[in-house]
Structures are given as C-alpha cells and as structure tokens.
Amino acid sequence: MSFAVFLLYVFLSFFRPIELFAPELAEYRPMLVLWTLGFVLAASRAIVRKEIAARGIDFKLLFAFMVMLGVSLALNGWAGGAFTAMNDFTTSSMLFVLVALNVTSLRRLKLACAAVVLSMLVAALFGIQAYHTGQFAQQLVLRQTAPQHEDEDPSRAPPSAASEIPALDQTGWYLWRVRGQGFLSDPNDFSQVLVMCLPLLFVLWRQRAWLRNTLLIVAPGAVMLYAIVLSQSRGALLGVASLLFFIVRDWLGTTRTAVLGGLAGVAFLGASAVGGRGFSSQEQSAGERIEAWAVGLELLKWRPIWGAGYGNFTDHHHLTAHNSFVLCFAELGLVGYFLWIGMIVLTFKSLSAAVETLPARSPHRQMVVLLRNSLVGFLVCAWFLSRTYQPVLYFLLALCVSAWWCASHAPGMTDKESPKYEKIHTIPWVRSTFIVMFLTIVAIRGFVFSHQLGRGG
C-alpha cells in the first residue's frame, strides 16, 4: 500500500495533471495530502521492518546542508530567516527521505524509475502536441522574445508571430519552448529531467529483442529527445551529448563513442542555432551567465567560509548564478559547498564501487550503471542552471543511494569477511570532495577568464 502511494506521488509530481486539467483543485493541496499519506505509511513500514535504503552519513550530510542554509543567513545578519531557509529546503530533503523509506529492493527501484520515466514521457507527448496543435499551449509552451528582437518594439512583431499554434510561427520573432508544469514549468528544468530519464529507459533493454527495444526504448527515447530539442535548452543538449559517451562506451569502445558523441554534439549545435539560441560565450544570454559566474567568484572571495547567505545571490547581481555549483559556493561558502559536493561525490563513488564489485551481468549492476549515467547527465545540465536546492536533484541522489543499498545487499555481497563487502562499504569520499571542489572552482574561473579574454577584457 505504502509503495503504491509512493509511485502515484512520483508520477503526479512530474506530470502534474492537476495543474493542467483541474487547477481549481490546487487550493486543497492534493499533493501535500498524498505526500503525507505516503510518508506516514512508509515510515510505519520502515519502523516495523527496520529497513531504510540509505546510510547514516547520507542523512548527516543532508541534515548538515539544510542547517547550513539557515546558518549562512544568520551569519550574514538575518537570524530570523534561518528557519525560513531550512523550511524552504524541506521539500527536497523530505523527498530524499521518502525515497529512502520506500525504495528498498531492486524491484522497487525499477518501478520507481519506471514511474518517473512514464510520467516524463507523458509530459513530453503533451508538450509536443501543444507545440504542434496549440492545445494547452499556454500552459505547456513558453513564449520568449528571440535574442535578435529583444530591443525592438513588440508592437512591430508580425501578426503571424503571435499564432496560437507555436509550430506555425516562422517569423523568428519568438522562441517557443516546450515545458512542463509545477516545478518543471521552466523549459530548462523540464529538459533536464528528460535528460535524467534517457538512461533509465535502458532498464527495459533485452539482447536481440529488437521489436521490444524499438517500442519500449527507441521510440520513447526519440519522443524525449524531440521534446528536449523543442525546449531549446542548451544545457540539456550538452547533457544529452555527455550521456552518449557513458551509454554506448561499453558497446563501441572509447574512441568510437567519442567520435559519435562529437558528431551528435555538432548536430545538436546546429539544431540549436536554427532555433535561435547559440552556444558562444559572446552570445548575450550565455555571456550574461558567465558574468554571473564572475560575481559568484567575487562573493566567494568576500565571504569564503559562510558565503553571502542562502537566497542572497540576486542581492548582488540582477541575475541568478545560472550554475548550481556557483550558486552553492557563492551563497553558502566553502563549508556549504563541501557538504553539497560531498553528497554528490559520496553518491557517485558509491555507485562506482558497486560497478567495480558486482558481476558484469548482475541486474543490480545494470541499475547502478544507468543511474550513474543519469546523475552525470543531470549534473552537466546543472552546470548551466541554478538548481542547487531543487527537489529533483535530491530525488535522483536518493535513487542512486538506494541503488547502492540494493547492490550492497545483492547475493554474494553481504559477507562481512569478504573483500567485496569492504570495497562496497568503504568509500573514501572526503579527499575526493576537496579535489572536486578545487577543480570546479578552477573550471569556473577558467570560463570567466576565457570570456573576459574574448571580450578584450
């Protein structure tokens, strides 16, 4: 019962049919009611069975990070905002806990992944039909003025530019970007989750079952890729390119995969250019993002330990950071950055340890590999989005931790005297976290320096 409620909550969270078909029901907070029911049932089950798919260190890092949100504000002169900051993060943190309570077996892990993939496939189909037919276009397609017309008088736009059917607008005056509902109402968020879902389709892969693979993997994957293109999210296109290497490397080898990834990247760049959104750092939107990164570095210098305070980035710049890593170290300093990067590094290294330890054909290993690919694709997108605190990241981290937990309880992995047990449970993550912190900050500095050099600064 508790797991069925959880699956329903996951599906409705990502597709959001209530906002689309019955927005008048929103005042009754149906999602909150469903979450509460699911949490109570799952917590009761966990207490009885003494089973939760996460480690103490996972919860400690998550809780410490949440506390750091409040501390960062208190140390910047607003102690009263500390509780509000931590309360803002409750949705993300409790979603992590909800997954850990429910996803305690390989079967449950596969069903949880299936629920989010199915919901995003339905959302993608609705977005595509909205783009081509105009039905629900107001809710599912965002209209933005194209960069080349931003400084022009909107009244000069051709009448056909305001078509009720986005696909019919050939004037180039507007960008029509497919999106979802709820926390996926931003096209970038929507496409980022689609990138996350692409590897999870391969849970259904079967050797030499070409018809099955075409119907259940290739066709849904094509729908999701088309929706990503229609979202016109440059970060998502780069996320897809990054996935190609990890998904097909074992089949084609590193060199062939790199070549294929390069060709796909060129194709995506071409598609983006046709849509009116380029990748150059000198393009206005991209340039503004990198300038925001420069502000983030300055805030880190100004408040290196505790940061400028949760939610305070826009007090120092007219745009948000447009980079989850920059937003974290700018607002929470090196302490908060350590906790945030630590959660990611610990999760990634745990998955890698499971991959190295489990037998090659183990179904547990397959899930670990796919979720690790999802995490990589998601983080590539996060490099261009300010999503440090958003629920989807913590939902994905929780799925990854649950995958590690299931792998550590797989046949042959539970003998405490076995070298495999020690390898999968002993994860040296602290040193790696400091290294990743250093490398990401250096990379940001490199982007900023390159942009300034290109402008002659």
Short mmCIF file of C-alpha atoms in Angstrom, two decimals:
data_model
loop_
_atom_site.label_atom_id
_atom_site.label_comp_id
_atom_site.label_asym_id
_atom_site.label_seq_id
_atom_site.Cartn_x
_atom_site.Cartn_y
_atom_site.Cartn_z
CA MET A 1 0.00 0.00 0.00
CA SER A 2 2.71 2.49 1.00
CA PHE A 3 4.75 1.83 -2.14
CA ALA A 4 1.72 2.20 -4.41
CA VAL A 5 1.04 5.60 -2.86
CA PHE A 6 4.69 6.50 -3.38
CA LEU A 7 4.58 5.56 -7.07
CA LEU A 8 1.41 7.59 -7.56
CA TYR A 9 3.05 10.55 -5.83
CA VAL A 10 6.11 10.30 -8.09
CA PHE A 11 4.02 10.11 -11.26
CA LEU A 12 1.80 13.05 -10.29
CA SER A 13 4.78 15.12 -9.11
CA PHE A 14 6.46 15.07 -12.52
CA PHE A 15 3.46 15.08 -14.87
CA ARG A 16 1.21 17.42 -12.79
CA PRO A 17 -2.20 16.63 -14.35
CA ILE A 18 -3.97 18.57 -11.60
CA GLU A 19 -2.42 21.87 -12.74
CA LEU A 20 -3.16 21.00 -16.36
CA PHE A 21 -6.72 19.66 -16.18
CA ALA A 22 -8.16 20.76 -12.81
CA PRO A 23 -6.24 23.77 -11.44
CA GLU A 24 -9.18 24.62 -9.18
CA LEU A 25 -8.24 21.59 -7.03
CA ALA A 26 -4.87 23.11 -6.16
CA GLU A 27 -6.32 25.03 -3.20
CA TYR A 28 -7.00 21.69 -1.48
CA ARG A 29 -3.27 20.79 -1.62
CA PRO A 30 -3.79 17.27 -3.01
CA MET A 31 -0.06 16.66 -3.47
CA LEU A 32 0.66 17.56 0.13
CA VAL A 33 -2.09 15.22 1.30
CA LEU A 34 -0.71 12.43 -0.89
CA TRP A 35 2.86 13.04 0.32
CA THR A 36 1.75 12.99 3.96
CA LEU A 37 -0.12 9.74 3.47
CA GLY A 38 2.82 8.19 1.67
CA PHE A 39 5.31 9.32 4.31
CA VAL A 40 3.27 8.02 7.25
CA LEU A 41 2.73 4.64 5.58
CA ALA A 42 6.37 4.33 4.51
CA ALA A 43 7.72 5.39 7.91
CA SER A 44 5.47 2.87 9.65
CA ARG A 45 6.74 0.12 7.35
CA ALA A 46 10.37 1.13 7.90
CA ILE A 47 9.92 1.08 11.68
CA VAL A 48 8.38 -2.39 11.62
CA ARG A 49 10.93 -3.86 9.21
CA LYS A 50 13.89 -1.75 10.39
CA GLU A 51 14.74 -1.15 6.73
CA ILE A 52 15.77 2.09 5.08
CA ALA A 53 17.81 2.36 1.89
CA ALA A 54 20.43 4.88 2.97
CA ARG A 55 23.37 5.22 5.35
CA GLY A 56 23.80 7.40 8.35
CA ILE A 57 26.36 9.54 6.53
CA ASP A 58 23.85 10.28 3.76
CA PHE A 59 21.36 11.69 6.26
CA LYS A 60 24.07 13.53 8.20
CA LEU A 61 25.30 15.35 5.10
CA LEU A 62 21.75 16.19 4.05
CA PHE A 63 20.81 17.48 7.50
CA ALA A 64 24.05 19.44 7.88
CA PHE A 65 23.47 21.04 4.48
CA MET A 66 19.95 22.06 5.48
CA VAL A 67 21.25 23.57 8.72
CA MET A 68 23.92 25.40 6.73
CA LEU A 69 21.20 27.21 4.76
CA GLY A 70 19.97 28.79 7.99
CA VAL A 71 23.47 29.38 9.39
CA SER A 72 24.52 31.23 6.23
CA LEU A 73 21.70 33.73 6.75
CA ALA A 74 22.27 34.05 10.48
CA LEU A 75 25.96 34.83 9.95
CA ASN A 76 25.03 37.45 7.36
CA GLY A 77 22.88 39.37 9.81
CA TRP A 78 19.45 37.81 9.39
CA ALA A 79 18.98 35.26 12.13
CA GLY A 80 15.21 35.41 11.68
CA GLY A 81 15.50 33.99 8.19
CA ALA A 82 17.32 30.84 9.30
CA PHE A 83 14.17 28.85 9.98
CA THR A 84 12.54 30.04 6.75
CA ALA A 85 15.61 28.94 4.77
CA MET A 86 15.59 25.46 6.28
CA ASN A 87 11.84 25.22 5.79
CA ASP A 88 12.28 26.08 2.09
CA PHE A 89 14.55 23.06 1.75
CA THR A 90 12.14 20.71 3.48
CA THR A 91 10.50 19.59 0.23
CA SER A 92 13.84 18.48 -1.20
CA SER A 93 15.14 16.85 1.97
CA MET A 94 11.91 15.01 2.75
CA LEU A 95 11.69 13.76 -0.83
CA PHE A 96 15.12 12.18 -0.28
CA VAL A 97 13.83 10.57 2.92
CA LEU A 98 10.63 9.39 1.19
CA VAL A 99 12.64 7.58 -1.48
CA ALA A 100 14.95 6.01 1.11
CA LEU A 101 11.94 4.72 3.05
CA ASN A 102 10.25 3.18 0.01
CA VAL A 103 12.90 2.03 -2.46
CA THR A 104 14.40 -0.89 -0.55
CA SER A 105 14.68 -3.59 -3.23
CA LEU A 106 15.76 -3.91 -6.85
CA ARG A 107 12.17 -4.44 -7.95
CA ARG A 108 11.04 -1.29 -6.16
CA LEU A 109 13.96 0.64 -7.62
CA LYS A 110 12.98 -0.37 -11.15
CA LEU A 111 9.34 0.55 -10.53
CA ALA A 112 10.32 3.94 -9.09
CA CYS A 113 12.44 4.65 -12.16
CA ALA A 114 9.60 3.45 -14.40
CA ALA A 115 7.18 5.82 -12.68
CA VAL A 116 9.30 8.91 -13.30
CA VAL A 117 10.16 7.84 -16.87
CA LEU A 118 6.50 7.18 -17.71
CA SER A 119 5.40 10.49 -16.23
CA MET A 120 8.04 12.39 -18.23
CA LEU A 121 7.17 10.52 -21.41
CA VAL A 122 3.52 11.55 -20.99
CA ALA A 123 4.60 15.12 -20.21
CA ALA A 124 6.81 15.16 -23.32
CA LEU A 125 3.96 13.91 -25.51
CA PHE A 126 1.63 16.59 -24.16
CA GLY A 127 4.28 19.25 -24.70
CA ILE A 128 4.90 18.16 -28.28
CA GLN A 129 1.20 18.11 -29.14
CA ALA A 130 0.80 21.55 -27.53
CA TYR A 131 3.59 22.87 -29.76
CA HIS A 132 2.06 21.44 -32.94
CA THR A 133 -1.68 21.86 -32.25
CA GLY A 134 -1.90 24.76 -29.82
CA GLN A 135 -3.92 22.72 -27.29
CA PHE A 136 -2.65 23.57 -23.79
CA ALA A 137 0.00 25.76 -25.45
CA GLN A 138 -0.47 28.49 -22.86
CA GLN A 139 0.45 26.06 -20.09
CA LEU A 140 3.00 23.87 -21.88
CA VAL A 141 4.82 26.20 -24.27
CA LEU A 142 6.72 29.25 -23.08
CA ARG A 143 6.91 32.18 -25.49
CA GLN A 144 10.06 34.29 -25.27
CA THR A 145 11.22 37.12 -27.49
CA ALA A 146 14.11 35.93 -29.67
CA PRO A 147 17.50 37.47 -28.76
CA GLN A 148 17.74 39.41 -32.03
CA HIS A 149 14.42 41.17 -31.30
CA GLU A 150 14.77 41.83 -27.57
CA ASP A 151 15.48 45.53 -28.07
CA GLU A 152 12.71 46.10 -30.59
CA ASP A 153 9.18 47.36 -30.02
CA PRO A 154 6.88 44.31 -29.50
CA SER A 155 4.15 46.06 -31.48
CA ARG A 156 6.30 45.66 -34.59
CA ALA A 157 6.04 41.88 -34.45
CA PRO A 158 4.22 40.40 -37.48
CA PRO A 159 0.65 39.25 -36.68
CA SER A 160 1.58 35.68 -37.59
CA ALA A 161 4.24 35.68 -34.84
CA ALA A 162 1.51 35.51 -32.21
CA SER A 163 0.00 32.36 -33.69
CA GLU A 164 -2.00 30.19 -31.32
CA ILE A 165 -0.09 27.24 -32.75
CA PRO A 166 3.63 27.69 -31.95
CA ALA A 167 4.79 25.41 -34.77
CA LEU A 168 3.21 27.73 -37.34
CA ASP A 169 5.26 30.75 -36.32
CA GLN A 170 8.03 31.01 -38.90
CA THR A 171 8.85 34.69 -38.31
CA GLY A 172 11.70 34.10 -35.88
CA TRP A 173 10.33 36.84 -33.62
CA TYR A 174 9.69 34.48 -30.71
CA LEU A 175 11.26 31.41 -29.18
CA TRP A 176 8.63 28.79 -28.41
CA ARG A 177 9.95 26.48 -25.68
CA VAL A 178 8.18 23.31 -24.54
CA ARG A 179 7.95 22.91 -20.77
CA GLY A 180 6.10 21.03 -18.03
CA GLN A 181 4.03 22.11 -15.06
CA GLY A 182 4.77 22.71 -11.38
CA PHE A 183 8.49 22.68 -10.61
CA LEU A 184 9.11 21.81 -14.28
CA SER A 185 7.43 24.94 -15.66
CA ASP A 186 10.85 26.26 -16.69
CA PRO A 187 11.87 24.65 -20.03
CA ASN A 188 15.39 24.13 -18.68
CA ASP A 189 14.13 22.17 -15.67
CA PHE A 190 11.80 20.16 -17.89
CA SER A 191 14.54 19.18 -20.32
CA GLN A 192 17.00 18.45 -17.51
CA VAL A 193 14.67 15.79 -16.10
CA LEU A 194 14.21 14.35 -19.59
CA VAL A 195 17.99 14.02 -19.82
CA MET A 196 17.93 12.25 -16.45
CA CYS A 197 15.31 9.81 -17.75
CA LEU A 198 17.01 8.84 -21.00
CA PRO A 199 19.44 6.30 -19.48
CA LEU A 200 16.67 4.80 -17.34
CA LEU A 201 14.84 3.67 -20.49
CA PHE A 202 17.55 1.03 -20.90
CA VAL A 203 16.25 -0.83 -17.86
CA LEU A 204 13.94 -2.47 -20.42
CA TRP A 205 16.75 -3.46 -22.82
CA ARG A 206 16.85 -7.12 -23.87
CA GLN A 207 19.51 -8.74 -26.04
CA ARG A 208 18.33 -9.44 -29.63
CA ALA A 209 14.76 -8.33 -28.80
CA TRP A 210 14.74 -5.68 -31.49
CA LEU A 211 10.99 -5.12 -31.71
CA ARG A 212 10.67 -4.83 -27.94
CA ASN A 213 13.66 -2.49 -27.73
CA THR A 214 12.31 -0.32 -30.54
CA LEU A 215 8.87 0.03 -28.95
CA LEU A 216 9.97 0.45 -25.34
CA ILE A 217 13.30 2.26 -25.67
CA VAL A 218 13.98 3.75 -29.11
CA ALA A 219 10.52 5.24 -29.69
CA PRO A 220 10.13 6.77 -26.19
CA GLY A 221 13.74 7.97 -26.38
CA ALA A 222 13.04 9.70 -29.69
CA VAL A 223 9.99 11.42 -28.18
CA MET A 224 12.04 12.67 -25.23
CA LEU A 225 14.87 13.85 -27.46
CA TYR A 226 12.43 15.76 -29.67
CA ALA A 227 10.89 17.38 -26.60
CA ILE A 228 14.40 18.38 -25.47
CA VAL A 229 15.04 20.00 -28.85
CA LEU A 230 11.70 21.85 -28.62
CA SER A 231 12.61 23.08 -25.14
CA GLN A 232 15.60 24.87 -26.74
CA SER A 233 17.69 24.26 -23.63
CA ARG A 234 21.36 24.44 -24.49
CA GLY A 235 22.39 22.87 -21.21
CA ALA A 236 20.12 19.89 -21.88
CA LEU A 237 21.63 19.40 -25.34
CA LEU A 238 25.07 19.25 -23.76
CA GLY A 239 23.67 16.85 -21.16
CA VAL A 240 22.48 14.54 -23.95
CA ALA A 241 25.90 14.72 -25.59
CA SER A 242 27.55 13.75 -22.31
CA LEU A 243 25.26 10.73 -21.98
CA LEU A 244 26.29 9.29 -25.33
CA PHE A 245 29.76 8.54 -24.10
CA PHE A 246 28.62 6.71 -20.97
CA ILE A 247 25.70 4.86 -22.55
CA VAL A 248 27.43 3.33 -25.57
CA ARG A 249 31.07 3.22 -24.44
CA ASP A 250 30.85 -0.45 -23.49
CA TRP A 251 29.39 -1.32 -26.89
CA LEU A 252 31.57 0.73 -29.24
CA GLY A 253 34.70 1.44 -27.23
CA THR A 254 36.01 4.78 -26.04
CA THR A 255 37.32 6.10 -29.38
CA ARG A 256 34.26 5.30 -31.47
CA THR A 257 31.99 6.64 -28.77
CA ALA A 258 33.95 9.90 -28.62
CA VAL A 259 33.60 10.30 -32.39
CA LEU A 260 29.87 9.54 -32.25
CA GLY A 261 29.44 11.98 -29.36
CA GLY A 262 31.24 14.68 -31.33
CA LEU A 263 29.00 14.17 -34.37
CA ALA A 264 25.88 14.25 -32.18
CA GLY A 265 27.14 17.40 -30.50
CA VAL A 266 27.56 19.08 -33.90
CA ALA A 267 24.02 18.06 -34.85
CA PHE A 268 22.60 19.43 -31.61
CA LEU A 269 24.55 22.66 -32.01
CA GLY A 270 23.12 23.00 -35.49
CA ALA A 271 19.60 22.39 -34.22
CA SER A 272 20.10 24.98 -31.52
CA ALA A 273 21.46 27.53 -33.97
CA VAL A 274 18.42 27.08 -36.20
CA GLY A 275 16.25 27.67 -33.13
CA GLY A 276 17.97 30.97 -32.46
CA ARG A 277 19.99 30.06 -29.36
CA GLY A 278 23.74 29.72 -29.86
CA PHE A 279 26.44 28.36 -27.53
CA SER A 280 29.10 31.04 -27.82
CA SER A 281 30.07 32.77 -24.60
CA GLN A 282 29.83 36.04 -26.51
CA GLU A 283 26.14 35.46 -27.28
CA GLN A 284 24.19 37.76 -24.97
CA SER A 285 22.43 35.18 -22.82
CA ALA A 286 25.50 32.94 -22.46
CA GLY A 287 27.67 35.97 -21.79
CA GLU A 288 25.36 37.18 -19.04
CA ARG A 289 25.55 33.78 -17.38
CA ILE A 290 29.33 33.79 -17.31
CA GLU A 291 29.29 37.33 -15.93
CA ALA A 292 27.05 35.98 -13.16
CA TRP A 293 29.67 33.28 -12.51
CA ALA A 294 32.25 36.06 -12.11
CA VAL A 295 30.03 37.64 -9.47
CA GLY A 296 29.84 34.28 -7.72
CA LEU A 297 33.63 34.11 -7.55
CA GLU A 298 33.73 37.60 -6.08
CA LEU A 299 31.18 36.62 -3.43
CA LEU A 300 33.32 33.60 -2.58
CA LYS A 301 36.30 35.88 -2.05
CA TRP A 302 34.19 38.23 0.05
CA ARG A 303 32.64 35.52 2.28
CA PRO A 304 34.81 32.41 1.72
CA ILE A 305 33.68 30.39 4.74
CA TRP A 306 29.94 31.02 5.15
CA GLY A 307 29.03 32.65 1.83
CA ALA A 308 26.73 35.56 1.09
CA GLY A 309 23.71 33.78 2.55
CA TYR A 310 21.03 31.47 1.21
CA GLY A 311 18.93 33.20 -1.45
CA ASN A 312 21.11 36.33 -1.41
CA PHE A 313 22.86 35.95 -4.77
CA THR A 314 20.38 38.22 -6.54
CA ASP A 315 21.02 40.89 -3.90
CA HIS A 316 24.43 41.26 -5.52
CA HIS A 317 23.57 40.66 -9.18
CA HIS A 318 20.49 41.21 -11.32
CA LEU A 319 20.53 37.57 -12.48
CA THR A 320 20.79 34.33 -10.57
CA ALA A 321 24.04 32.38 -10.91
CA HIS A 322 22.82 30.10 -13.75
CA ASN A 323 25.17 27.45 -12.36
CA SER A 324 24.31 25.16 -9.45
CA PHE A 325 27.94 24.95 -8.37
CA VAL A 326 28.46 28.72 -8.43
CA LEU A 327 25.20 29.35 -6.60
CA CYS A 328 26.25 26.95 -3.84
CA PHE A 329 29.70 28.31 -3.07
CA ALA A 330 28.59 31.93 -3.54
CA GLU A 331 25.66 31.67 -1.10
CA LEU A 332 26.95 29.03 1.34
CA GLY A 333 30.72 29.45 1.16
CA LEU A 334 33.24 26.64 1.29
CA VAL A 335 31.53 24.96 4.24
CA GLY A 336 28.20 24.62 2.46
CA TYR A 337 29.98 23.77 -0.78
CA PHE A 338 31.82 20.93 0.94
CA LEU A 339 28.54 19.46 2.20
CA TRP A 340 26.82 19.77 -1.17
CA ILE A 341 29.71 18.43 -3.23
CA GLY A 342 30.21 15.77 -0.55
CA MET A 343 26.71 14.40 -1.10
CA ILE A 344 27.34 14.17 -4.83
CA VAL A 345 30.85 12.71 -4.57
CA LEU A 346 29.87 10.14 -1.94
CA THR A 347 26.93 9.03 -4.07
CA PHE A 348 28.96 8.84 -7.28
CA LYS A 349 31.86 6.98 -5.68
CA SER A 350 29.43 4.57 -4.02
CA LEU A 351 27.91 3.77 -7.40
CA SER A 352 31.35 3.35 -8.94
CA ALA A 353 32.40 0.99 -6.14
CA ALA A 354 29.29 -1.09 -6.79
CA VAL A 355 30.02 -1.20 -10.53
CA GLU A 356 33.58 -2.41 -9.87
CA THR A 357 32.45 -5.03 -7.34
CA LEU A 358 29.31 -6.59 -8.82
CA PRO A 359 29.43 -9.28 -11.52
CA ALA A 360 29.24 -7.97 -15.08
CA ARG A 361 25.79 -9.42 -15.80
CA SER A 362 24.28 -8.61 -12.43
CA PRO A 363 20.89 -6.85 -12.67
CA HIS A 364 21.92 -4.77 -9.67
CA ARG A 365 24.99 -3.60 -11.57
CA GLN A 366 22.84 -2.65 -14.57
CA MET A 367 20.70 -0.36 -12.43
CA VAL A 368 23.74 1.19 -10.78
CA VAL A 369 25.33 1.95 -14.17
CA LEU A 370 22.16 3.51 -15.56
CA LEU A 371 21.58 5.69 -12.52
CA ARG A 372 25.20 6.80 -12.54
CA ASN A 373 24.71 7.86 -16.17
CA SER A 374 21.55 9.75 -15.17
CA LEU A 375 23.45 11.54 -12.43
CA VAL A 376 26.21 12.58 -14.83
CA GLY A 377 23.72 13.91 -17.39
CA PHE A 378 21.81 15.76 -14.72
CA LEU A 379 24.96 17.40 -13.33
CA VAL A 380 26.08 18.50 -16.79
CA CYS A 381 22.77 20.33 -17.11
CA ALA A 382 23.18 21.69 -13.57
CA TRP A 383 26.39 23.37 -14.70
CA PHE A 384 24.16 25.83 -16.58
CA LEU A 385 21.20 26.02 -14.19
CA SER A 386 20.76 27.32 -10.63
CA ARG A 387 19.23 24.17 -9.19
CA THR A 388 21.31 23.67 -6.05
CA TYR A 389 18.31 23.30 -3.75
CA GLN A 390 15.63 21.94 -6.08
CA PRO A 391 13.78 18.65 -5.34
CA VAL A 392 14.73 16.73 -8.50
CA LEU A 393 18.42 16.60 -7.59
CA TYR A 394 17.68 15.08 -4.20
CA PHE A 395 15.17 12.68 -5.69
CA LEU A 396 17.87 11.47 -8.07
CA LEU A 397 20.51 11.30 -5.34
CA ALA A 398 18.11 9.23 -3.24
CA LEU A 399 17.50 6.82 -6.14
CA CYS A 400 21.27 6.48 -6.58
CA VAL A 401 21.80 5.83 -2.87
CA SER A 402 19.01 3.26 -2.95
CA ALA A 403 20.69 1.59 -5.94
CA TRP A 404 23.92 1.35 -3.95
CA TRP A 405 22.00 0.00 -0.94
CA CYS A 406 20.31 -2.68 -3.06
CA ALA A 407 23.66 -3.58 -4.63
CA SER A 408 25.28 -3.92 -1.20
CA HIS A 409 22.56 -6.45 -0.27
CA ALA A 410 22.82 -8.41 -3.52
CA PRO A 411 23.76 -12.11 -3.45
CA GLY A 412 27.43 -12.54 -2.57
CA MET A 413 27.79 -9.01 -1.18
CA THR A 414 26.66 -9.48 2.43
CA ASP A 415 29.59 -11.49 3.81
CA LYS A 416 31.39 -9.06 6.13
CA GLU A 417 34.62 -11.05 5.81
CA SER A 418 34.63 -10.72 2.02
CA PRO A 419 36.85 -8.14 0.24
CA LYS A 420 33.81 -7.22 -1.84
CA TYR A 421 31.92 -6.20 1.29
CA GLU A 422 34.74 -3.92 2.42
CA LYS A 423 35.14 -2.35 -1.01
CA ILE A 424 31.46 -1.53 -1.48
CA HIS A 425 31.06 -0.19 2.06
CA THR A 426 34.35 1.69 2.48
CA ILE A 427 34.03 4.80 0.34
CA PRO A 428 36.91 7.33 0.71
CA TRP A 429 34.96 10.44 -0.24
CA VAL A 430 36.38 13.32 1.83
CA ARG A 431 39.64 13.77 -0.10
CA SER A 432 37.80 13.41 -3.41
CA THR A 433 35.31 16.06 -2.31
CA PHE A 434 38.08 18.60 -1.72
CA ILE A 435 39.57 17.75 -5.12
CA VAL A 436 36.23 18.22 -6.89
CA MET A 437 35.67 21.49 -5.02
CA PHE A 438 39.03 22.78 -6.21
CA LEU A 439 38.60 21.59 -9.80
CA THR A 440 35.09 23.03 -10.21
CA ILE A 441 36.12 26.42 -8.85
CA VAL A 442 39.16 26.44 -11.15
CA ALA A 443 36.94 25.46 -14.08
CA ILE A 444 34.56 28.33 -13.32
CA ARG A 445 37.49 30.70 -13.12
CA GLY A 446 38.69 29.37 -16.48
CA PHE A 447 35.31 30.03 -18.11
CA VAL A 448 35.23 33.55 -16.73
CA PHE A 449 38.82 34.28 -17.81
CA SER A 450 38.14 32.94 -21.31
CA HIS A 451 35.00 35.06 -21.63
CA GLN A 452 36.78 38.19 -20.46
CA LEU A 453 39.67 37.49 -22.82
CA GLY A 454 37.24 37.06 -25.71
CA ARG A 455 35.74 40.46 -24.93
CA GLY A 456 39.16 42.01 -24.81
CA GLY A 457 38.93 42.46 -21.02
#
